[in-house]
Amino acid sequence: MMLADMGADVIKVEEPLRGDYIRLASPFDKHGVSPLHLCYNRNKRSLALDLKNQDGVSALLRLVKDTDVLVDSFRPGVMERLGIGYQKLKEENPALVHCAITGYGQEGPLARTPGHDLNFQALGGVVELTGAAGEPPYVPGVLIGDVGAGMWAAFAILAALRLAERTGVGQFIDMSMLDAVMSFLSIHGQTYLSTGQCPGREEMRHNGRRPCYRLYPTKDGRMLSVACSEPKFWVNLCKLIGREDFYDDYGARGERRTEVIQALNETFESKTLAEWVAFFDGADVCVSPALNMRESFEHTHVKSNGLAREYQHPVNGTYPGTRPAPKFSDLPIRDSLPPPRLGEHSVEILKEHGFQDEEIKRLLASGATHGGADPVGETISE
């Protein structure tokens, strides 16, 4: 999706009957379309291709000849069993960049183990860092492994393409969701590797240990985020709330930490979240409200930056979605393609790649492809 948003022609190769299972993931919008499908499949075209059908395999190998990148999300070994592993693909196109996104990577004892985002975050150490000290950990609120692996993959693909442009030689990229999760450990992971200190919940500078970097409850049961890591911001905060005695306590430990946090809890519970937001408006402090999804998208700053934009809906009209995060000085956001119907562009894509009418008719007749259909299968519950 990231590459498609930047203008790449992304062809989504899907199993002809069910297609990408997120097409059937509830809840559905008023047109019967899954928000997951709207979220991830914009700006792509869909090619229905049965890779268990030899005609389908032959078609894919032919498509690869003039393709820059192939991305797959099978478990290790599946592409080889289908006859389209990297060694075979690079025979067809030596400059091809092949990126395989898997749960645990191509090698190692867990390589063929199934998994989903929560598994990768649990094994990668993120779950044990999330939540309050002395309480059970939380399920993290965002899909760090899924989204992070896609982001790393896009970055790696662009780097590999630059090398292929210079050398004419492509390569295979092994992108693991577990690796993506652990890459986001950043300072927590490096602290462990450098010192042997194994951080727990509320035991490091960015997960709640310091009074200056925490969530504090307000009078109406909401949360205010305080992230005054630098002393100057902490001093400004203390001055504003009348606690000059805490100037030196932004990183307090032990009993003093407990004392400062309890005092701040009591202070912030004296006003509602809205009152605190108004109180700190314009102040040079790192303080912000913890908002729900509706409030985030309705926030004046989010609206002013156009973080939500309209995309073409596959059934009717438009739908709102998040725009790509970067802003370019001279690269306008492309006019969006709606998330495709399953196999909607099969015939169009095959013709573009040199398939003749008789060849396309044979593929259609053999069931290796079709020209567009609704997916068949059970709805996946919320």
XYZ file of C-alpha atoms in Angstrom:
382
model
C 0.000 0.000 0.000
C 2.818 2.422 0.844
C 4.470 1.858 -2.531
C 1.105 2.107 -4.303
C 0.371 5.408 -2.553
C 3.655 6.765 -3.938
C 2.653 5.833 -7.490
C 3.789 2.237 -7.978
C 1.597 -0.057 -10.082
C 0.824 -2.737 -7.501
C -0.852 -5.905 -8.759
C -2.448 -7.937 -5.987
C -2.305 -11.611 -7.009
C -5.171 -13.427 -5.282
C -6.553 -16.935 -5.056
C -9.556 -16.877 -7.431
C -12.352 -18.030 -5.093
C -11.736 -16.515 -1.676
C -9.066 -13.975 -2.471
C -7.476 -12.012 0.354
C -9.354 -13.130 3.468
C -9.637 -9.575 4.808
C -12.270 -8.968 2.128
C -14.547 -11.040 4.381
C -13.507 -9.475 7.696
C -16.342 -7.770 9.575
C -17.616 -5.190 10.406
C -18.736 -3.991 6.981
C -19.624 -0.504 5.804
C -23.056 0.430 4.440
C -22.056 -0.962 1.035
C -21.025 -4.340 2.471
C -17.273 -3.693 2.117
C -14.778 -4.542 4.870
C -12.873 -1.558 6.343
C -9.785 -3.804 6.389
C -10.045 -4.129 2.615
C -10.523 -0.364 2.272
C -7.552 0.260 4.554
C -4.922 -1.939 2.929
C -5.906 -2.427 -0.712
C -6.378 1.058 -2.105
C -4.427 1.964 -5.239
C -3.923 -1.689 -6.188
C -5.205 -3.791 -9.057
C -6.392 -7.367 -8.525
C -5.306 -10.351 -10.601
C -7.054 -13.630 -9.788
C -4.538 -16.434 -10.312
C -4.671 -20.028 -9.095
C -1.084 -20.967 -8.252
C -2.063 -24.599 -7.708
C -3.003 -24.677 -11.383
C 0.002 -25.096 -13.698
C -1.488 -22.553 -16.087
C -1.544 -20.077 -13.221
C 2.093 -20.786 -12.339
C 3.151 -20.377 -15.971
C 1.274 -17.075 -16.151
C 2.981 -15.746 -13.036
C 6.445 -16.689 -14.335
C 5.655 -14.800 -17.508
C 4.456 -11.746 -15.584
C 7.659 -11.744 -13.531
C 9.781 -11.193 -16.650
C 8.927 -7.488 -16.749
C 8.163 -6.887 -13.077
C 10.447 -4.966 -10.697
C 9.301 -6.436 -7.386
C 7.448 -9.492 -6.116
C 6.196 -9.612 -2.523
C 4.811 -12.780 -0.945
C 3.402 -13.575 2.467
C 3.492 -17.385 2.380
C 5.193 -19.457 5.035
C 8.766 -20.505 4.122
C 8.914 -23.238 1.502
C 5.475 -22.646 -0.042
C 6.759 -20.636 -3.011
C 9.305 -23.368 -3.752
C 6.626 -26.080 -3.625
C 4.523 -24.059 -6.064
C 7.466 -23.854 -8.456
C 7.933 -20.101 -8.058
C 10.722 -19.854 -5.473
C 13.348 -17.140 -5.742
C 15.843 -19.313 -7.610
C 13.242 -19.970 -10.313
C 12.028 -16.371 -10.378
C 15.477 -14.893 -10.905
C 16.005 -17.207 -13.861
C 13.087 -15.370 -15.466
C 14.226 -11.931 -14.280
C 17.735 -11.532 -12.782
C 16.951 -7.969 -11.659
C 13.835 -8.977 -9.710
C 13.576 -7.903 -6.074
C 11.684 -10.625 -4.199
C 10.567 -9.736 -0.666
C 9.080 -12.483 1.506
C 7.205 -11.228 4.570
C 6.763 -13.984 7.156
C 6.089 -14.301 10.859
C 9.454 -15.605 11.988
C 11.736 -15.472 8.938
C 13.004 -18.049 6.486
C 15.231 -19.936 8.934
C 15.259 -20.985 12.570
C 13.175 -23.311 14.763
C 9.994 -21.195 14.433
C 10.291 -20.499 10.696
C 7.257 -22.600 9.755
C 5.215 -21.833 12.870
C 1.947 -19.931 12.306
C 1.482 -16.655 14.128
C -0.203 -13.269 14.262
C 0.706 -9.824 15.530
C 0.111 -10.538 19.219
C 2.401 -13.575 19.023
C 5.226 -11.516 17.547
C 4.793 -8.713 20.075
C 4.719 -11.232 22.927
C 7.808 -13.121 21.797
C 9.573 -9.890 20.881
C 9.300 -8.411 24.382
C 6.786 -5.639 23.686
C 3.868 -7.157 25.614
C 5.885 -7.432 28.835
C 6.752 -3.731 28.558
C 3.126 -2.661 28.173
C 0.932 -1.831 31.158
C 1.228 -0.844 34.801
C 3.814 -2.231 37.195
C 2.443 -5.020 39.365
C -0.499 -5.565 37.004
C -0.905 -8.011 34.099
C 0.455 -6.701 30.779
C -1.901 -5.266 28.192
C -2.544 -6.363 24.633
C -0.763 -3.551 22.726
C -3.198 -1.226 20.984
C -1.630 -1.204 17.499
C -0.383 -3.864 15.078
C 3.323 -3.169 15.401
C 4.431 -6.428 13.780
C 2.037 -6.309 10.842
C 2.399 -2.635 9.991
C 6.036 -2.400 11.009
C 7.035 -5.312 8.787
C 5.284 -3.647 5.852
C 7.113 -0.385 6.514
C 10.490 -2.116 6.777
C 9.686 -4.076 3.621
C 8.892 -0.916 1.650
C 12.137 0.665 2.824
C 14.178 -2.440 1.983
C 12.534 -2.818 -1.435
C 13.412 0.753 -2.384
C 17.030 0.198 -1.309
C 17.211 -3.054 -3.300
C 15.720 -1.366 -6.361
C 18.393 1.333 -6.260
C 21.070 -1.385 -6.220
C 19.354 -3.280 -9.043
C 19.329 -0.099 -11.132
C 23.102 0.169 -10.759
C 24.064 -3.491 -11.101
C 21.207 -5.154 -12.988
C 21.008 -7.748 -10.222
C 18.068 -8.143 -7.878
C 17.923 -9.972 -4.569
C 15.815 -11.788 -2.029
C 14.664 -9.894 1.072
C 13.761 -11.939 4.154
C 11.409 -9.731 6.207
C 10.224 -11.187 9.507
C 7.413 -9.659 11.566
C 9.246 -10.722 14.715
C 12.337 -8.872 13.490
C 10.188 -5.804 12.812
C 8.782 -5.878 16.348
C 12.194 -6.228 17.943
C 13.619 -3.431 15.795
C 11.109 -1.120 17.504
C 12.487 -2.013 20.943
C 15.066 0.706 20.190
C 16.453 2.125 23.440
C 14.846 -0.570 25.606
C 16.506 -3.304 23.590
C 19.825 -1.502 23.430
C 19.815 -0.900 27.177
C 19.449 -4.638 27.738
C 22.146 -5.531 25.202
C 24.558 -2.933 26.599
C 23.959 -3.370 30.333
C 22.123 -6.656 30.862
C 19.308 -4.716 32.541
C 16.013 -6.433 31.675
C 13.336 -3.723 31.808
C 9.857 -4.402 33.134
C 6.702 -2.332 33.127
C 7.264 1.179 34.500
C 10.969 0.467 34.902
C 12.482 2.481 32.058
C 12.481 6.105 31.028
C 9.838 5.722 28.332
C 7.440 3.217 29.858
C 6.331 4.940 33.041
C 9.200 4.807 35.514
C 9.845 8.546 35.658
C 7.258 10.948 37.123
C 7.914 13.265 34.160
C 6.850 10.651 31.597
C 3.538 9.094 32.578
C -0.202 9.084 32.150
C -2.085 10.828 34.953
C -5.833 10.453 35.695
C -8.089 13.498 35.614
C -11.259 14.352 37.525
C -13.545 12.858 34.858
C -11.691 9.551 34.626
C -9.722 10.475 31.511
C -5.948 10.448 31.110
C -3.466 13.284 30.578
C -0.108 12.414 29.049
C 2.886 14.157 30.586
C 6.143 13.710 28.663
C 8.371 16.422 30.101
C 11.586 14.439 29.676
C 13.891 17.455 29.602
C 14.341 19.333 32.891
C 13.280 22.664 31.367
C 9.851 21.306 30.411
C 9.457 19.594 33.778
C 10.322 22.816 35.614
C 7.775 24.714 33.519
C 5.124 22.114 34.381
C 5.881 22.198 38.097
C 5.780 25.984 38.111
C 2.398 26.050 36.358
C 0.782 23.596 38.776
C 2.373 25.179 41.844
C 4.750 22.326 42.724
C 8.112 24.072 42.615
C 9.275 21.585 45.270
C 9.390 18.929 42.543
C 11.879 20.741 40.280
C 14.577 18.089 40.817
C 12.247 15.095 40.768
C 11.550 14.476 37.080
C 13.490 11.191 37.360
C 12.824 10.442 41.046
C 13.268 6.879 42.277
C 12.186 4.785 45.238
C 9.972 6.334 47.882
C 10.433 9.804 46.462
C 9.139 8.605 43.070
C 6.028 7.174 44.739
C 5.504 10.399 46.650
C 5.808 12.607 43.555
C 3.540 10.422 41.429
C 0.878 10.282 44.146
C 0.990 14.056 44.552
C 0.642 14.561 40.798
C -2.209 12.071 40.659
C -4.050 14.147 43.243
C -3.230 17.393 41.439
C -4.433 16.218 38.027
C -7.557 14.640 39.527
C -8.620 18.127 40.633
C -9.697 19.151 37.098
C -11.327 17.507 34.102
C -9.322 16.641 31.021
C -10.851 19.544 29.093
C -9.971 21.944 31.925
C -6.341 20.765 31.896
C -6.126 21.098 28.123
C -7.351 24.681 28.416
C -5.014 25.302 31.357
C -1.919 24.236 29.425
C -2.926 25.832 26.133
C 0.065 27.783 24.800
C 2.358 26.696 27.649
C 5.872 25.424 26.889
C 5.263 21.951 28.300
C 4.965 18.481 26.744
C 1.413 17.693 27.818
C -1.471 16.341 25.746
C -4.810 14.595 26.287
C -5.214 10.854 25.714
C -7.946 10.826 23.082
C -10.227 8.145 21.728
C -10.370 7.508 17.978
C -13.265 9.898 17.342
C -11.571 12.701 19.248
C -8.252 12.136 17.467
C -9.722 12.447 13.986
C -11.833 15.447 15.058
C -8.875 17.263 16.637
C -8.265 20.657 15.046
C -4.580 19.899 14.380
C -5.320 16.570 12.713
C -7.967 18.244 10.562
C -5.716 21.151 9.648
C -3.030 18.747 8.427
C -5.453 16.777 6.296
C -4.511 13.440 7.840
C -7.830 12.029 6.643
C -8.699 12.322 2.959
C -11.299 10.960 0.575
C -10.640 7.880 -1.553
C -12.762 6.307 -4.269
C -15.050 3.639 -2.849
C -15.231 0.362 -4.817
C -19.046 0.392 -4.768
C -20.232 3.984 -4.629
C -18.876 7.453 -3.988
C -15.941 7.969 -1.676
C -14.780 6.903 1.769
C -12.489 8.648 4.262
C -9.082 7.131 4.948
C -5.726 8.204 6.309
C -3.354 9.785 3.839
C 0.289 8.675 3.486
C 2.280 10.103 6.383
C 5.064 11.939 4.483
C 4.457 15.283 2.854
C 6.523 15.995 -0.266
C 7.324 19.384 -1.729
C 6.798 18.193 -5.317
C 5.086 14.805 -5.276
C 1.309 15.175 -5.229
C -0.791 12.394 -3.735
C -1.965 10.227 -6.613
C -5.578 10.104 -7.694
C -6.639 6.988 -5.863
C -7.764 3.719 -7.354
C -10.552 2.127 -5.315
C -9.727 -1.141 -3.551
C -10.377 -3.686 -6.323
C -12.939 -6.433 -6.635
C -11.371 -9.863 -6.547
C -9.808 -10.421 -9.980
C -11.244 -7.190 -11.343
C -8.159 -6.392 -13.417
C -7.118 -9.914 -14.439
C -7.792 -9.579 -18.172
C -6.445 -6.015 -18.288
C -3.174 -7.019 -16.585
C -2.651 -10.097 -18.718
C -3.121 -8.085 -21.900
C -0.624 -5.485 -20.686
C 1.926 -8.269 -20.227
C 1.526 -9.572 -23.752
C -1.009 -12.364 -23.341
C -3.048 -12.903 -26.491
C -6.820 -13.280 -26.520
C -6.634 -17.047 -27.067
C -4.227 -17.460 -24.165
C -6.491 -15.441 -21.893
C -9.486 -17.510 -22.964
C -7.589 -20.676 -22.059
C -6.691 -19.314 -18.612
C -10.309 -18.345 -18.027
C -11.527 -21.751 -19.192
C -9.083 -23.665 -16.999
C -10.122 -21.704 -13.903
C -6.611 -20.346 -13.444
C -8.085 -16.822 -13.490
C -11.331 -14.891 -13.904
C -12.436 -11.382 -14.766
C -13.889 -10.356 -11.409
C -16.094 -11.973 -8.757
C -17.265 -11.687 -5.181
C -15.155 -13.705 -2.715
C -16.531 -17.020 -1.496
C -16.105 -18.018 2.131
C -17.205 -17.464 5.709
C -17.269 -13.977 7.149
C -14.498 -13.419 9.665
C -16.005 -12.050 12.883
C -14.746 -8.958 14.686
